[in-house]
Short mmCIF file of C-alpha atoms in Angstrom, two decimals:
data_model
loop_
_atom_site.label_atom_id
_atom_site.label_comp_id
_atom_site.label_asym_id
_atom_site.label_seq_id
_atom_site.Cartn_x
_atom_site.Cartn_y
_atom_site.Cartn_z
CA UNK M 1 -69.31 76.10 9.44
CA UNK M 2 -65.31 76.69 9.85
CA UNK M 3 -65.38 74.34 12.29
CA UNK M 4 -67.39 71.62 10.63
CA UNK M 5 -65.14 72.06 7.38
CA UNK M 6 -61.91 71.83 9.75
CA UNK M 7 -62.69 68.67 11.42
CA UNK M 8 -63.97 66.99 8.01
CA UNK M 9 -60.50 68.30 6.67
CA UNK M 10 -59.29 66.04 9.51
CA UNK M 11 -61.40 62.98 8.91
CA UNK M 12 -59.65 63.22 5.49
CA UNK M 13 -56.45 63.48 6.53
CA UNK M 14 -57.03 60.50 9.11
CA UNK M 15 -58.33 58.29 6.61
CA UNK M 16 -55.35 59.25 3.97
CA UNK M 17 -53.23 58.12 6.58
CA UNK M 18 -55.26 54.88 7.84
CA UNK M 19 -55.14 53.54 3.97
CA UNK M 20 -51.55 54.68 3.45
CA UNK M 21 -50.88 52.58 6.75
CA UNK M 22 -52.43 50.07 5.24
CA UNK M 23 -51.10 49.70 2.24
CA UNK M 24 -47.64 49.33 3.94
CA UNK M 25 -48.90 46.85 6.26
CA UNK M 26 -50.31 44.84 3.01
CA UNK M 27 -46.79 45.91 1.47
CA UNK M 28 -44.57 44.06 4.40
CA UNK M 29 -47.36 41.26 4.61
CA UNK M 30 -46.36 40.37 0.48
CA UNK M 31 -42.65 41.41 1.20
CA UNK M 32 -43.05 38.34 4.08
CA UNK M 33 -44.75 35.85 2.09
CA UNK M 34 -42.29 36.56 -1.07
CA UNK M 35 -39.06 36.38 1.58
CA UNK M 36 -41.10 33.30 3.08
CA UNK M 37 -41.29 31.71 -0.61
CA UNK M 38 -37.81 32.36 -1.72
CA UNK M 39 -36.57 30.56 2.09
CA UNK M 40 -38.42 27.55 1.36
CA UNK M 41 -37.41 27.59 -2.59
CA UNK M 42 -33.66 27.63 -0.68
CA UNK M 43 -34.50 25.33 1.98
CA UNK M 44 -36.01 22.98 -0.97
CA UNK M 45 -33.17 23.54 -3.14
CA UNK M 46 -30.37 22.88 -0.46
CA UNK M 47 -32.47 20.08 0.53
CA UNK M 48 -32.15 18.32 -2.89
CA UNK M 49 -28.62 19.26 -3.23
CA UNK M 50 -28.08 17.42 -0.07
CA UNK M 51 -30.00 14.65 -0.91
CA UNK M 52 -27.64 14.83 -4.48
CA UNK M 53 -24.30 14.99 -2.28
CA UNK M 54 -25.70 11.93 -0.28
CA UNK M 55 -26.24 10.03 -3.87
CA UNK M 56 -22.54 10.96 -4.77
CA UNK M 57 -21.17 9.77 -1.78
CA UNK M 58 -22.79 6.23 -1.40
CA UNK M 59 -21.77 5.78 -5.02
CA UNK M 60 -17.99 6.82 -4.65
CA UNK M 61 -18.32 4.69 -1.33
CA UNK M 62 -19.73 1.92 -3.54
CA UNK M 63 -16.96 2.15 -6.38
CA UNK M 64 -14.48 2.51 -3.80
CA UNK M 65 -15.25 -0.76 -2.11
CA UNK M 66 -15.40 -2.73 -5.26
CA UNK M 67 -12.36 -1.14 -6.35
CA UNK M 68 -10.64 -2.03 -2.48
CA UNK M 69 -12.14 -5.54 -3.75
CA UNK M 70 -10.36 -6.05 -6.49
CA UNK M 71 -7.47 -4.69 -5.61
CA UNK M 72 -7.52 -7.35 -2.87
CA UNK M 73 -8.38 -9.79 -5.56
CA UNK M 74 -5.15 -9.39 -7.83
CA UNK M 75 -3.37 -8.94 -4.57
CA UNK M 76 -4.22 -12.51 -3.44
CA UNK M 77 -3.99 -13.72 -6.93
CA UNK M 78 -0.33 -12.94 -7.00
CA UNK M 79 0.63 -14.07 -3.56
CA UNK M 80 -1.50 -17.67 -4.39
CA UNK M 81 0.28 -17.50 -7.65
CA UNK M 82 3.69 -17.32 -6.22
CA UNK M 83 3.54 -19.55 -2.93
CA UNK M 84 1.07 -21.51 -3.08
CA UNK M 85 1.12 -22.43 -6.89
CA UNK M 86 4.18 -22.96 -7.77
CA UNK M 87 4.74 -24.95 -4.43
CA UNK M 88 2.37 -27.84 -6.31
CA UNK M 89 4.21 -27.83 -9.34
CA UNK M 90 8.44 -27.02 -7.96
CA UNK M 91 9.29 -30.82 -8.40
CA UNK M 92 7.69 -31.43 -11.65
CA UNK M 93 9.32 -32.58 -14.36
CA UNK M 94 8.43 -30.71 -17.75
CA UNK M 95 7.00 -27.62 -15.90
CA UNK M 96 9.21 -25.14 -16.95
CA UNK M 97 6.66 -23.91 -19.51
CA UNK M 98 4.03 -23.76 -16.89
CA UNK M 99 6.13 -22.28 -14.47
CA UNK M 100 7.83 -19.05 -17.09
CA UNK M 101 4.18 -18.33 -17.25
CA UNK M 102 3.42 -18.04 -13.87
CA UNK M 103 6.43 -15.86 -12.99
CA UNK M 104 5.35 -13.68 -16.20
CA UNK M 105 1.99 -13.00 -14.98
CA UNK M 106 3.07 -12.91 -11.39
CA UNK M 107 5.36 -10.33 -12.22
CA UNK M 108 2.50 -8.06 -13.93
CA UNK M 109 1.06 -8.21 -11.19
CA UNK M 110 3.42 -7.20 -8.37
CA UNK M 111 4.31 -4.70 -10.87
CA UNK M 112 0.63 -2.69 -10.63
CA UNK M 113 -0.12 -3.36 -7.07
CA UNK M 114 3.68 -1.75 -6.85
CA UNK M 115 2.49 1.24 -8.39
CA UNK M 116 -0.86 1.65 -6.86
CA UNK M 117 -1.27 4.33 -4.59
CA UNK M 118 -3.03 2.42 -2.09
CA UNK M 119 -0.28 0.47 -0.65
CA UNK M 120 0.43 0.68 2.36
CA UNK M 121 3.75 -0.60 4.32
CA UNK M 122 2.28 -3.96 4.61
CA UNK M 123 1.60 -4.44 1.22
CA UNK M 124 5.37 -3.41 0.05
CA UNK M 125 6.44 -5.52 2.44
CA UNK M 126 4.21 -8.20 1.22
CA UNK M 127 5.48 -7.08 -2.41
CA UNK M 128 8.86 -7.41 -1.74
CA UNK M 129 8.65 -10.57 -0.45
CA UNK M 130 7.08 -11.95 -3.59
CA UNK M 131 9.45 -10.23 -5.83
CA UNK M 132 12.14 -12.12 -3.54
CA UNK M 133 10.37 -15.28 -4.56
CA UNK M 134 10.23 -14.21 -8.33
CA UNK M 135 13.84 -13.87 -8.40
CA UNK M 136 14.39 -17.22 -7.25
CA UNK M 137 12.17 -18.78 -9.42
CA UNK M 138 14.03 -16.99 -12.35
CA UNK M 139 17.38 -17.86 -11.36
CA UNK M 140 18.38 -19.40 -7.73
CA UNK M 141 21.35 -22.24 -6.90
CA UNK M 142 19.75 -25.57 -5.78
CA UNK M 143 16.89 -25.00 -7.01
CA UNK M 144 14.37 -25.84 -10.22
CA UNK M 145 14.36 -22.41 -12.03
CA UNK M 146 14.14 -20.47 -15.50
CA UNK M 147 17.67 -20.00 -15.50
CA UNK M 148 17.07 -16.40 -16.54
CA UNK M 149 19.90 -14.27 -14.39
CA UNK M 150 18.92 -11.11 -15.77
CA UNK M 151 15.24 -11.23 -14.26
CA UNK M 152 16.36 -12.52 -11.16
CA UNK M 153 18.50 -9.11 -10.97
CA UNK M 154 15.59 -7.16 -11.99
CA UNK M 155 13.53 -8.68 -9.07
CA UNK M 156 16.00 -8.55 -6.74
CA UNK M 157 16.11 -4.49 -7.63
CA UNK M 158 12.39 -4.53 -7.34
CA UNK M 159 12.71 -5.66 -3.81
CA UNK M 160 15.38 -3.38 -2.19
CA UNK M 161 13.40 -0.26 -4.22
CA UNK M 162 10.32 -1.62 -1.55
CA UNK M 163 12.50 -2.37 0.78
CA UNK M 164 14.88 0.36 1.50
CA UNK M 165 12.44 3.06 2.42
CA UNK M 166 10.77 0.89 4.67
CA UNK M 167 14.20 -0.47 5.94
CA UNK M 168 15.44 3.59 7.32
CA UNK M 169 11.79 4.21 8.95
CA UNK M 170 11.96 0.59 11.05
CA UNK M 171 15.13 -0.96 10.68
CA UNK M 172 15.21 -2.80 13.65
CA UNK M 173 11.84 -4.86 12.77
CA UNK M 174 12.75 -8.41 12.36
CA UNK M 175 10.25 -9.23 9.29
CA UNK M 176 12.15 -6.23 7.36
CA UNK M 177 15.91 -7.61 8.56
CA UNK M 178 15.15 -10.91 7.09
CA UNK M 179 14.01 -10.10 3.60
CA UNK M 180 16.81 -7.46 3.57
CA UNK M 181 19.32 -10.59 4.19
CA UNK M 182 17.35 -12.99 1.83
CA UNK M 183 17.31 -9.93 -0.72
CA UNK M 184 21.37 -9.80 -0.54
CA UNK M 185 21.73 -12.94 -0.59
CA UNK M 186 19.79 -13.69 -3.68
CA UNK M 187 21.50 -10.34 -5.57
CA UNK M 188 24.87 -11.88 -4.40
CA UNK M 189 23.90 -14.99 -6.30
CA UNK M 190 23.76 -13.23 -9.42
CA UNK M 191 26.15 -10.70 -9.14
CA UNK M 192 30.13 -11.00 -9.66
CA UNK M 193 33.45 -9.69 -8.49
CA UNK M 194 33.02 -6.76 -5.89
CA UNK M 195 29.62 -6.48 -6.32
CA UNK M 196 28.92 -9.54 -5.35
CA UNK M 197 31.23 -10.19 -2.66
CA UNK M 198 30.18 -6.86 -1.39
CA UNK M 199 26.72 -8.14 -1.17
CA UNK M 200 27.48 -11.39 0.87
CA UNK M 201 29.36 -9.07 2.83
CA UNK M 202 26.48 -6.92 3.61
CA UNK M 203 24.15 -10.67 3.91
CA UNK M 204 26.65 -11.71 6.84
CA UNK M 205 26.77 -8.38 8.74
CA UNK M 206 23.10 -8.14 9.13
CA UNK M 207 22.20 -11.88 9.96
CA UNK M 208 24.82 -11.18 12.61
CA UNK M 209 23.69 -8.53 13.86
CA UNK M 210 20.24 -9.95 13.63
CA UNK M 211 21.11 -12.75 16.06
CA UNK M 212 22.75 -9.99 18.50
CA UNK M 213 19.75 -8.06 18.39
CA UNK M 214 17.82 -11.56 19.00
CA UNK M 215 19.49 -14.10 20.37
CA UNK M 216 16.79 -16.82 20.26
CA UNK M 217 14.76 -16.04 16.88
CA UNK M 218 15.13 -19.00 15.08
CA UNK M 219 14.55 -17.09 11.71
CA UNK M 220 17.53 -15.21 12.95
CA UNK M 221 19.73 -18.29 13.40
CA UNK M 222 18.59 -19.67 10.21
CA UNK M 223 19.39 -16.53 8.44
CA UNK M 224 22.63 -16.78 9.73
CA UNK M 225 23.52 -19.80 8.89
CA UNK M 226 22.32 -19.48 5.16
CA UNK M 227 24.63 -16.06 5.09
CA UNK M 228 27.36 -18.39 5.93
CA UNK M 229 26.87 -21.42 4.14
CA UNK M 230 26.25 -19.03 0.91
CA UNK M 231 29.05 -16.35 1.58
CA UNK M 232 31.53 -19.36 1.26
CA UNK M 233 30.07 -21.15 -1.47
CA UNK M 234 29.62 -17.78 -3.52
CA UNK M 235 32.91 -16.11 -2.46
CA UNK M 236 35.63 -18.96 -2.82
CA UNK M 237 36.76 -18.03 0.78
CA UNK M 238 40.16 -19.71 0.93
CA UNK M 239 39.43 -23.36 2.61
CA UNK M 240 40.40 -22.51 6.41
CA UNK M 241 38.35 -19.55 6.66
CA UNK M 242 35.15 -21.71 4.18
CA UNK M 243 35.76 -25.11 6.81
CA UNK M 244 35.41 -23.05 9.63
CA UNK M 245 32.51 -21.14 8.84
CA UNK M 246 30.66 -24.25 7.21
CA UNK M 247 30.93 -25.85 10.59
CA UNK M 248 29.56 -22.49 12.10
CA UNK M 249 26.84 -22.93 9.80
CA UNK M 250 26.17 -26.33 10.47
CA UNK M 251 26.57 -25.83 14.34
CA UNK M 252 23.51 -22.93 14.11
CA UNK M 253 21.67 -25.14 11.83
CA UNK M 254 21.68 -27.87 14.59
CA UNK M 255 20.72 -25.79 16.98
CA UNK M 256 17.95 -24.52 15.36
CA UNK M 257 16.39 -28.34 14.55
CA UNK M 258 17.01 -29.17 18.43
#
């Protein structure tokens, strides 16, 4: 009977044990599915936040290309606006009008593509060419013009604050020598006294040293002879020094048309 009772006392035990087991087991099988649920609830949720991100960045791609477009737009605008424009209409008679509002809205313009953080060296380069050309059409000697000395000097300013940076990182690039000549030159025109004698000063020295650095660039030779047909004519150079350099000028200028 002891025995019997002991071994029952067992099968008890046993069976305690076999259901405790398997209520873990059933315990770590709905811990599993639960962990299971909550990595696919993740998985689903960084899946849609991905798919989100993607949406954002097609549409910031998108807005950025249509603002790149129309930043190209105005950018064209004003350059068409300034040489190609006002090339059509230079000789006419009457266009003054027509022309004070093209510089005006030119000048807007050049003034936010100026300020835009998206330009680049070309396009200051570009921009300080046109603002070159504004101040001419304002206010330039032989030429049709607004007659309007104070925005000439304003350009001009424009175009050295665009150039001058550009000027210390390459100053040996040709492109950036000639509109820093053609940017003295045109300051000079409106300046007087020191200032301005200073800046034909300036004019000459780099056109010379342009055509030292290259000796057969025609721009070069052309820049130099406008330095020295303008340095006389602007300075009052007494009449030796002006004959002599006038037939400088003259000889470069044939040289150039040969």
């Amino acid at each position: 009977v002891i025995g019997i009772a002991w071994e029952a006392r067992i099968a008890r035990q046993e069976r305690a044990v076999a259901v405790q087991q398997r209520r873990n087991a059933e315990g770590e099988k709905n811990r599993a599915e639960a962990e299971k649920g909550r990595a696919e609830a993740q998985s689903s949720l960084a899946m849609s936040e991905s798919s989100r991100a993607e949406a954002k960045a097609t549409e910031a791609e998108e807005q950025r290309k249509q603002a790149e477009g129309l930043f190209n737009n105005v950018r064209g605008l004003a350059g068409a606006m300034l040489f190609k424009i006002d090339d059509q209409i230079a000789e006419l008679q009457g266009a003054t009008a027509a022309r004070e509002t093209l510089v005006n809205e030119a000048t807007a313009y050049l003034d936010r593509l100026a300020q835009d953080p998206r330009s680049n060296s070309q396009l200051r380069r570009e921009l300080a060419a046109a603002y070159l050309k504004v101040g001419d059409l304002q206010d330039s000697y032989g030429h049709l013009s607004l007659h309007d000395p104070d925005g000439a000097r304003a350009s001009y300013d424009k175009a050295f604050e665009l150039l001058n940076p550009l000027i210390r990182t390459a100053p040996a690039d040709p492109e950036m020598q000639h509109l820093e000549v053609i940017a003295y030159l045109g300051r000079a025109q409106q300046g007087t006294g020191d200032a301005r004698d200073s800046d034909y000063r300036k004019a000459l020295q780099l056109a010379e040293e342009q055509v030292r650095q290259q000796p057969k660039s025609l721009q070069a030779k052309r820049d130099l002879a406008l330095a020295l047909h303008e340095s006389v004519n602007g300075t009052g150079a007494p009449e030796a020094v002006g004959v002599k350099a006038l037939r400088r000028a003259i000889a470069i200028q044939e040289s150039v048309l040969a």
